[in-house]
PDB file of C-alpha atoms and ligand atoms in Angstrom:
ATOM      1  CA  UNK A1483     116.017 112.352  72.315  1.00 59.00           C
ATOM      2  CA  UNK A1484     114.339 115.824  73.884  1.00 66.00           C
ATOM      3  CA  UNK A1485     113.305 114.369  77.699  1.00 62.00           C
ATOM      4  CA  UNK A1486     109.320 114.099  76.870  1.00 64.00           C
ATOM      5  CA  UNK A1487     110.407 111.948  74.028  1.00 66.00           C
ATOM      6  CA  UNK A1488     112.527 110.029  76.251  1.00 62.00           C
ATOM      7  CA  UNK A1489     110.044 109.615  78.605  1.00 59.00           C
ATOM      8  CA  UNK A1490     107.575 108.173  76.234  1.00 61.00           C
ATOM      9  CA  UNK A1491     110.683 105.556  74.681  1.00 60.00           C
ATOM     10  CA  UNK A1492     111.741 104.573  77.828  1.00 76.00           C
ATOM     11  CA  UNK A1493     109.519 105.136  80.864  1.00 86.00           C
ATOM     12  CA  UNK A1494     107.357 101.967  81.990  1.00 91.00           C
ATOM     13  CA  UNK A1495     104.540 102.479  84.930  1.00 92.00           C
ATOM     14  CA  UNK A1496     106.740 100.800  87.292  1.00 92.00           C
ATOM     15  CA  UNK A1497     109.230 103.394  87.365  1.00 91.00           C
ATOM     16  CA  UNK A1498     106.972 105.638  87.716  1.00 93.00           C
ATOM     17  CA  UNK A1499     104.596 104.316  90.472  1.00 95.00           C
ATOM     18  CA  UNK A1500     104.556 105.213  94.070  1.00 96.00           C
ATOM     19  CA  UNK A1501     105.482 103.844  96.385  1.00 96.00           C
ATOM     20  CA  UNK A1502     109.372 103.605  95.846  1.00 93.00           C
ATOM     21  CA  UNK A1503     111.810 101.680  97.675  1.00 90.00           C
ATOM     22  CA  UNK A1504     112.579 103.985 100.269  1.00 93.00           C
ATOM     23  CA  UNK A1505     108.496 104.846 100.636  1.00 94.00           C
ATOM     24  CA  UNK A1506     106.417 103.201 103.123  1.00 93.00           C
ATOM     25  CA  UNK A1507     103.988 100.938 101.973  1.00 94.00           C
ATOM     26  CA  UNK A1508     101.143 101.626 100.176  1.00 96.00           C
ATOM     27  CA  UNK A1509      97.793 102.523 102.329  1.00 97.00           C
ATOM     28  CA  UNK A1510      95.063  99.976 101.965  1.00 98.00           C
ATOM     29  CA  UNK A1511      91.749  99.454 102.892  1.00 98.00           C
ATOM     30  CA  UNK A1512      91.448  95.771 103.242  1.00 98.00           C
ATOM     31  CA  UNK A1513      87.654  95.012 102.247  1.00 98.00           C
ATOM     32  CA  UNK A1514      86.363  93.030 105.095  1.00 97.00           C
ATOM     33  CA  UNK A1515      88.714  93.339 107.929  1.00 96.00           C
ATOM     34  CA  UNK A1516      89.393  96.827 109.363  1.00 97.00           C
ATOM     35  CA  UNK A1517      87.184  98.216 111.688  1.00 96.00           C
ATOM     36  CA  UNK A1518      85.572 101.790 111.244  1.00 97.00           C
ATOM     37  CA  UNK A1519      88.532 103.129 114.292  1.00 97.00           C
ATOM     38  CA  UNK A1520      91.338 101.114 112.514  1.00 97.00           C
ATOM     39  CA  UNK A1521      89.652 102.941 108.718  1.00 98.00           C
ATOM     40  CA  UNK A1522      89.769 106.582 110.660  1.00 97.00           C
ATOM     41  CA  UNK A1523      92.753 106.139 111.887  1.00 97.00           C
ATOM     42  CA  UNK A1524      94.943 105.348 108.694  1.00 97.00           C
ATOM     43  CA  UNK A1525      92.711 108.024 106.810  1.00 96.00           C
ATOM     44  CA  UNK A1526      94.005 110.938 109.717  1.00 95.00           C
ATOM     45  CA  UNK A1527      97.686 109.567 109.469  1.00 96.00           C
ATOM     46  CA  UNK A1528      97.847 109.691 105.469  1.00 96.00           C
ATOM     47  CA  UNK A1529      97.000 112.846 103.212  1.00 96.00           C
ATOM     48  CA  UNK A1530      96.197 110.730 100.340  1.00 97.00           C
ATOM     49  CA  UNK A1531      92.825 111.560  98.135  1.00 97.00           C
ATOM     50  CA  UNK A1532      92.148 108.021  97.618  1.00 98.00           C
ATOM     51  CA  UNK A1533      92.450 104.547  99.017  1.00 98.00           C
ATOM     52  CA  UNK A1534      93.072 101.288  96.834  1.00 98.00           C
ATOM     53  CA  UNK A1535      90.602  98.195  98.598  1.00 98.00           C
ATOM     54  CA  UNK A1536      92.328  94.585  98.403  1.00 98.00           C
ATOM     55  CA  UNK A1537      90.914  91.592  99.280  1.00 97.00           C
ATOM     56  CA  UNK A1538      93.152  91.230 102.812  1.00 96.00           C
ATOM     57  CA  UNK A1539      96.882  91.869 103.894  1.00 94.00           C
ATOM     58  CA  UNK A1540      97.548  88.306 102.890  1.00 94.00           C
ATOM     59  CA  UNK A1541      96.005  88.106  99.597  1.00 93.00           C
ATOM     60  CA  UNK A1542      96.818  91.922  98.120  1.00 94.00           C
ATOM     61  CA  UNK A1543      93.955  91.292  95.458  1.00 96.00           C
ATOM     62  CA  UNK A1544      92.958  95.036  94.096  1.00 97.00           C
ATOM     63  CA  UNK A1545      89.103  95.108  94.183  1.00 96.00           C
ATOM     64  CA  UNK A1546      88.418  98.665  94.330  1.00 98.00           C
ATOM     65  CA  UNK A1547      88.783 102.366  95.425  1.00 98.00           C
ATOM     66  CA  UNK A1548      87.568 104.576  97.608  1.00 98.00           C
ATOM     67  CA  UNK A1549      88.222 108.408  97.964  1.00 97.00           C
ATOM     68  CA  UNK A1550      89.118 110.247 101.370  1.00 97.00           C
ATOM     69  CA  UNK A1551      86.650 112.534 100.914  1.00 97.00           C
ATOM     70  CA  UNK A1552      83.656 109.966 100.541  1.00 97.00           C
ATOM     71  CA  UNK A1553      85.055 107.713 103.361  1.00 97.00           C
ATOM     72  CA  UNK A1554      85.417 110.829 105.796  1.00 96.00           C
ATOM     73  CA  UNK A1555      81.656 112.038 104.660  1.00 96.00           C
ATOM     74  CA  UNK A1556      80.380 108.372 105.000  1.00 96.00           C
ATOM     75  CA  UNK A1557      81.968 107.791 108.558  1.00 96.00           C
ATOM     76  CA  UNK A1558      80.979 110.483 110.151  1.00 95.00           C
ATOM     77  CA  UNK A1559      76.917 110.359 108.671  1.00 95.00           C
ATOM     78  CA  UNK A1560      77.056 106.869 109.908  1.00 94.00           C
ATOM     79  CA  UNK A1561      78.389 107.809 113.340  1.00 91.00           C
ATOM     80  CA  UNK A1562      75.491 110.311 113.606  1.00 91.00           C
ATOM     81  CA  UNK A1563      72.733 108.486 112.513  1.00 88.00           C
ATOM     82  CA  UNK A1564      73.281 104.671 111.934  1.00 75.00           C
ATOM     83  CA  UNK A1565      72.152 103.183 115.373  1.00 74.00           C
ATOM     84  CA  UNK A1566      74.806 100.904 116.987  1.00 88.00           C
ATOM     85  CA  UNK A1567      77.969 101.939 114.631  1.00 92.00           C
ATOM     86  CA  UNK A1568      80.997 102.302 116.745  1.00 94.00           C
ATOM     87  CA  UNK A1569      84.816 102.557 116.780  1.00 95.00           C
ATOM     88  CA  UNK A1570      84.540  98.277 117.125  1.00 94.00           C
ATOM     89  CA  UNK A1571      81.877  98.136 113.775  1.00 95.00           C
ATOM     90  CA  UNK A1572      83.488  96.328 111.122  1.00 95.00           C
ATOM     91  CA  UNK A1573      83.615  98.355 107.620  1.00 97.00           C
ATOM     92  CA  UNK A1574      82.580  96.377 104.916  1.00 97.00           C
ATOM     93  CA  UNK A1575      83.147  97.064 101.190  1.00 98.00           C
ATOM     94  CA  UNK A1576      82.569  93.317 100.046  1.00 97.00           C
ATOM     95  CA  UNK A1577      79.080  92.311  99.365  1.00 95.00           C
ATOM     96  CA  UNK A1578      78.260  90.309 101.881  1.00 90.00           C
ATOM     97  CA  UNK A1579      79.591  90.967 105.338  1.00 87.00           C
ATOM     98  CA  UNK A1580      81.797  88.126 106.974  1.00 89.00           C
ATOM     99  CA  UNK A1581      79.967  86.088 109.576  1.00 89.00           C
ATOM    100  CA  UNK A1582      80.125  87.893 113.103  1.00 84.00           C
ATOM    101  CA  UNK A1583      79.458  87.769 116.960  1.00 82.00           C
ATOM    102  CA  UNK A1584      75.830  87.945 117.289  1.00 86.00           C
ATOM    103  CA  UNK A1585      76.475  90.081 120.373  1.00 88.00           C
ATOM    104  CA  UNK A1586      79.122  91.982 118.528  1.00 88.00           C
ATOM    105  CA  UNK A1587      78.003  95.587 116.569  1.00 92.00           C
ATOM    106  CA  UNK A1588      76.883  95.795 113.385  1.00 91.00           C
ATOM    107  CA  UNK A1589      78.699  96.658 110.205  1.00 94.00           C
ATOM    108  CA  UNK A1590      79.394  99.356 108.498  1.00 95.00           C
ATOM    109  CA  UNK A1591      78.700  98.915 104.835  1.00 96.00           C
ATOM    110  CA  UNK A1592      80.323 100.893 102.181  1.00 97.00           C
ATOM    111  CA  UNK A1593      80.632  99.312  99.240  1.00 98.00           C
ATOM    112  CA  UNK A1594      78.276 102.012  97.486  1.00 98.00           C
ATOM    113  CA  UNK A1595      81.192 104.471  98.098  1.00 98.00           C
ATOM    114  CA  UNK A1596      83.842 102.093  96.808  1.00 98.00           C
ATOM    115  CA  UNK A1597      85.024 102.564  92.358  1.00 97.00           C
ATOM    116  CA  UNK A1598      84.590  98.964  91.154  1.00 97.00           C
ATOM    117  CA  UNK A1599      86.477  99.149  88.519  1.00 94.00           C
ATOM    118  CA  UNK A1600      89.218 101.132  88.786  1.00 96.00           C
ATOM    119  CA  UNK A1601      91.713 102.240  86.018  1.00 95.00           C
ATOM    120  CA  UNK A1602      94.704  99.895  86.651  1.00 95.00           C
ATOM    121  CA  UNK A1603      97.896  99.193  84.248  1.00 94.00           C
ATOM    122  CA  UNK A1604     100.016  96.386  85.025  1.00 93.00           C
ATOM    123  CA  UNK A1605     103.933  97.027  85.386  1.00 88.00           C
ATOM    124  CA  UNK A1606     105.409  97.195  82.249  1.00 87.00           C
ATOM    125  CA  UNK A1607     103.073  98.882  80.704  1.00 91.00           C
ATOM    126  CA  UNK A1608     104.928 101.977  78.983  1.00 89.00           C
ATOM    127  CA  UNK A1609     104.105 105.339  80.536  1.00 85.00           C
ATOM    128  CA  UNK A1610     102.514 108.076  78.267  1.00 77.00           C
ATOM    129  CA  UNK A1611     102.151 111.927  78.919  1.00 84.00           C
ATOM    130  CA  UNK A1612     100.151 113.253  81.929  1.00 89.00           C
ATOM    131  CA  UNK A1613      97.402 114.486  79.507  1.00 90.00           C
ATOM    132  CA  UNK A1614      95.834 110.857  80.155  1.00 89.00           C
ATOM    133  CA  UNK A1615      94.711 111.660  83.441  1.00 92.00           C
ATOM    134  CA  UNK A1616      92.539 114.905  81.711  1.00 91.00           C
ATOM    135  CA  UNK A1617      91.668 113.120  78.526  1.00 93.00           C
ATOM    136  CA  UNK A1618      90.257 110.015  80.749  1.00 92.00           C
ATOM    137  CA  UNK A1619      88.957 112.022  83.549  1.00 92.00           C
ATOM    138  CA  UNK A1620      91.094 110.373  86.586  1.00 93.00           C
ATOM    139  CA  UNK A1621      92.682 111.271  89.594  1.00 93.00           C
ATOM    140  CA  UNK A1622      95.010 108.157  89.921  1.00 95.00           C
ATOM    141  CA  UNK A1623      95.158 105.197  88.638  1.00 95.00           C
ATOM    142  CA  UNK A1624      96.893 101.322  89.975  1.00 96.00           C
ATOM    143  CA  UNK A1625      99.392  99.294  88.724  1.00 96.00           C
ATOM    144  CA  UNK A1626      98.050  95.567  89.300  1.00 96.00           C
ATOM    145  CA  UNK A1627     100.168  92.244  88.437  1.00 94.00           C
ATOM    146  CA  UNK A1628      99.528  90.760  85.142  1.00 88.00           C
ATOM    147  CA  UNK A1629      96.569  88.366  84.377  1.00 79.00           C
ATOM    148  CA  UNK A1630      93.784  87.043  87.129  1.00 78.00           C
ATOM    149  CA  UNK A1631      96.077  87.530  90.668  1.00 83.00           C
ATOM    150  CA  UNK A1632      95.461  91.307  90.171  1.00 90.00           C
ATOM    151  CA  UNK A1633      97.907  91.667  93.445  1.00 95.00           C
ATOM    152  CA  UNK A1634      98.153  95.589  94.117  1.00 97.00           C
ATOM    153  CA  UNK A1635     101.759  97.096  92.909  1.00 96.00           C
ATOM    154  CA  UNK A1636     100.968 100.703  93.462  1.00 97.00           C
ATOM    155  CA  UNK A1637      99.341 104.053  92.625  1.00 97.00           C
ATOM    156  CA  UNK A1638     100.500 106.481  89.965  1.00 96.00           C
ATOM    157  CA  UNK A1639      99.359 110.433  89.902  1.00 96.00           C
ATOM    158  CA  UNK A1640      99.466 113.317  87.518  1.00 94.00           C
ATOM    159  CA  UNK A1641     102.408 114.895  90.045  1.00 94.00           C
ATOM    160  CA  UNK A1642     104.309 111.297  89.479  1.00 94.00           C
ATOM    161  CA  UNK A1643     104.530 111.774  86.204  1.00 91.00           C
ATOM    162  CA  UNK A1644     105.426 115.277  86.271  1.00 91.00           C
ATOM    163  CA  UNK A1645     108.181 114.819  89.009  1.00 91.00           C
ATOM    164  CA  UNK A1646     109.533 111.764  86.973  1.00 89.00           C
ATOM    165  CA  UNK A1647     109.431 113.860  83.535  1.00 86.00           C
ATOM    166  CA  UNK A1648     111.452 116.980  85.526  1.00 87.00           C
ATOM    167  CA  UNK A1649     113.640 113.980  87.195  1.00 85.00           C
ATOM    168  CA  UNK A1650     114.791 113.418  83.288  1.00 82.00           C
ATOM    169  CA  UNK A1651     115.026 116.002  82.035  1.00 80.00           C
ATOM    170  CA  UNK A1652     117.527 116.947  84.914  1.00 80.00           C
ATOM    171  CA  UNK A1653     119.502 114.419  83.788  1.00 74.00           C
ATOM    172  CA  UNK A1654     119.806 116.243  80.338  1.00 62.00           C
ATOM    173  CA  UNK A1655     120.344 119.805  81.114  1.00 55.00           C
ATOM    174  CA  UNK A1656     120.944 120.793  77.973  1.00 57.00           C
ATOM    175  CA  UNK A1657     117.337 119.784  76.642  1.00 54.00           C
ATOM    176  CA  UNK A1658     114.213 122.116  76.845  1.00 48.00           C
ATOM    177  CA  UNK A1659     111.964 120.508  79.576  1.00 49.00           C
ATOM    178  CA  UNK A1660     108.250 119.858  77.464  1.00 51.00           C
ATOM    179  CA  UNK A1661     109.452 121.594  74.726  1.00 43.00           C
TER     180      UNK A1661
HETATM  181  P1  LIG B2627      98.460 116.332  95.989  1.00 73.43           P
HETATM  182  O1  LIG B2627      97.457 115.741  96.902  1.00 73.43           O
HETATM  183  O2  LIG B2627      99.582 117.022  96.709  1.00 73.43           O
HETATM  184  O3  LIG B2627      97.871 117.137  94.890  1.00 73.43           O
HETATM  185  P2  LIG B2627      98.718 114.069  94.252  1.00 73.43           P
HETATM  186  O4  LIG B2627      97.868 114.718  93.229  1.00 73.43           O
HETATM  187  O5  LIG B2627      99.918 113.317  93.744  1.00 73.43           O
HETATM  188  O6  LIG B2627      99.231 115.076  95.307  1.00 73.43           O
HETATM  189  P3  LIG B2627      97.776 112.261  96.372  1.00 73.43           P
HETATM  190  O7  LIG B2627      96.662 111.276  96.305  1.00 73.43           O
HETATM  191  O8  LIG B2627      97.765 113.180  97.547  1.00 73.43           O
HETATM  192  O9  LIG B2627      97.718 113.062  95.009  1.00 73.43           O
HETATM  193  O10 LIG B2627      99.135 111.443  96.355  1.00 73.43           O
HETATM  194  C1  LIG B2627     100.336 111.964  96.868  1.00 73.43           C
HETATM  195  C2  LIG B2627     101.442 110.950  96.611  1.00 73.43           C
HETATM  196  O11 LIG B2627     101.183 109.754  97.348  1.00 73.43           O
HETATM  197  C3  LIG B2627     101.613 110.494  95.155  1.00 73.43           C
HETATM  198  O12 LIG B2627     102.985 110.266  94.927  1.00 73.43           O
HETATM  199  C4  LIG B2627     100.837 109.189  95.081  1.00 73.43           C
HETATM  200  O13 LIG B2627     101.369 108.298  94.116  1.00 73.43           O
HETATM  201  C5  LIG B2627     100.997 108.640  96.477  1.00 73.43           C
HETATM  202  N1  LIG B2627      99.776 107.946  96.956  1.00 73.43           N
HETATM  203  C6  LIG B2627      98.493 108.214  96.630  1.00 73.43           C
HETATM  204  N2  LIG B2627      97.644 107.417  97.301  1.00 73.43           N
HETATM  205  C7  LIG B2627      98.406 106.604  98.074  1.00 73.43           C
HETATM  206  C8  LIG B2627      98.131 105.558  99.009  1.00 73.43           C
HETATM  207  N3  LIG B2627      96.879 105.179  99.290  1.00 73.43           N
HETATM  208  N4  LIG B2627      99.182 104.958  99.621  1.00 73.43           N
HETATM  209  C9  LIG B2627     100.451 105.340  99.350  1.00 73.43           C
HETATM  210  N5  LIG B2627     100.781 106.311  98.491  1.00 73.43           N
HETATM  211  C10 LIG B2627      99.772 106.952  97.857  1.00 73.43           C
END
């Protein structure tokens, strides 16, 4: 089989999907639990475009996603303007903020910002050619668990799929990469 062919045969999302083994974890926005320091914080440390939002660190349930770009934009507008929103505010994407403090500071909410639905495949599902991400107008898309538990697996890009069509076709010297 020419390597794109092989690809298509043989490739499922999970061997293509970040992060692998060796990787560190994925970077999540949890969707009720981080605080707007603890969200600006993991957005400087990563260069990532986008952020998946689960429902906590214990229960990895994939609700939605937010880009870098709006998160950065909606931070700092609220850090300007909204009265009262500090390093301590909690960010909330969920729809109604967890019970607080009454003497604590208010929320940040941002669940306008936040995709709510997501393009997700589950694990096995086979992998086709990176024209998807054109033809359906993505970025990125998640790889969830089969049926309701939805528990985050990991993000796939165009580049993934690209760097894992290259990675077989090194394999197979011989063949002419993409015809
Ligand atoms: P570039 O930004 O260089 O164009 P890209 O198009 O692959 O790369 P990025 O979002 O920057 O897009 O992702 C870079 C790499 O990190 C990819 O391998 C992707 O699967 C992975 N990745 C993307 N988002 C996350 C995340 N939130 N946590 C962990 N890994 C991620």
């Amino acid at each position: 089989l020419e390597p794109k062919e092989e690809f298509e045969h043989s490739s499922l999302a999970v061997d293509v999907m970040r992060p692998r083994r060796s990787d560190p974890p994925l970077a999540v926005l949890t969707q009720d639990s981080m605080t707007v320091g603890g969200v600006e914080a993991l957005v400087e440390s990563t260069r990532y475009s986008g952020f998946p939002v689960v429902v906590s660190q214990e229960s990895p349930r994939l609700v939605g996603f937010v880009l870098r770009r709006d998160l950065l934009i909606s931070i700092d507008n609220a850090r300007k303007r909204q009265d009262g929103v500090v390093g301590a505010s909690l960010v909330v994407f969920s729809e109604h903020p967890p019970a607080q403090a009454p003497d604590g500071p208010p929320p940040l909410r941002l669940r306008g910002i936040m995709d709510l639905s997501p393009f997700t495949v589950t694990d096995h599902t086979p992998m086709t050619s990176p024209d998807i991400f054109r033809k359906l107008g993505l970025r990125q898309f998640c790889l969830v668990s089969p049926r309701v538990t939805r528990r985050l697996l990991g993000i796939i890009t165009k580049k993934d799929i690209l760097k894992h069509m290259a990675q077989i076709a090194n394999r197979d010297p011989d063949s002419i990469l993409f015809n």
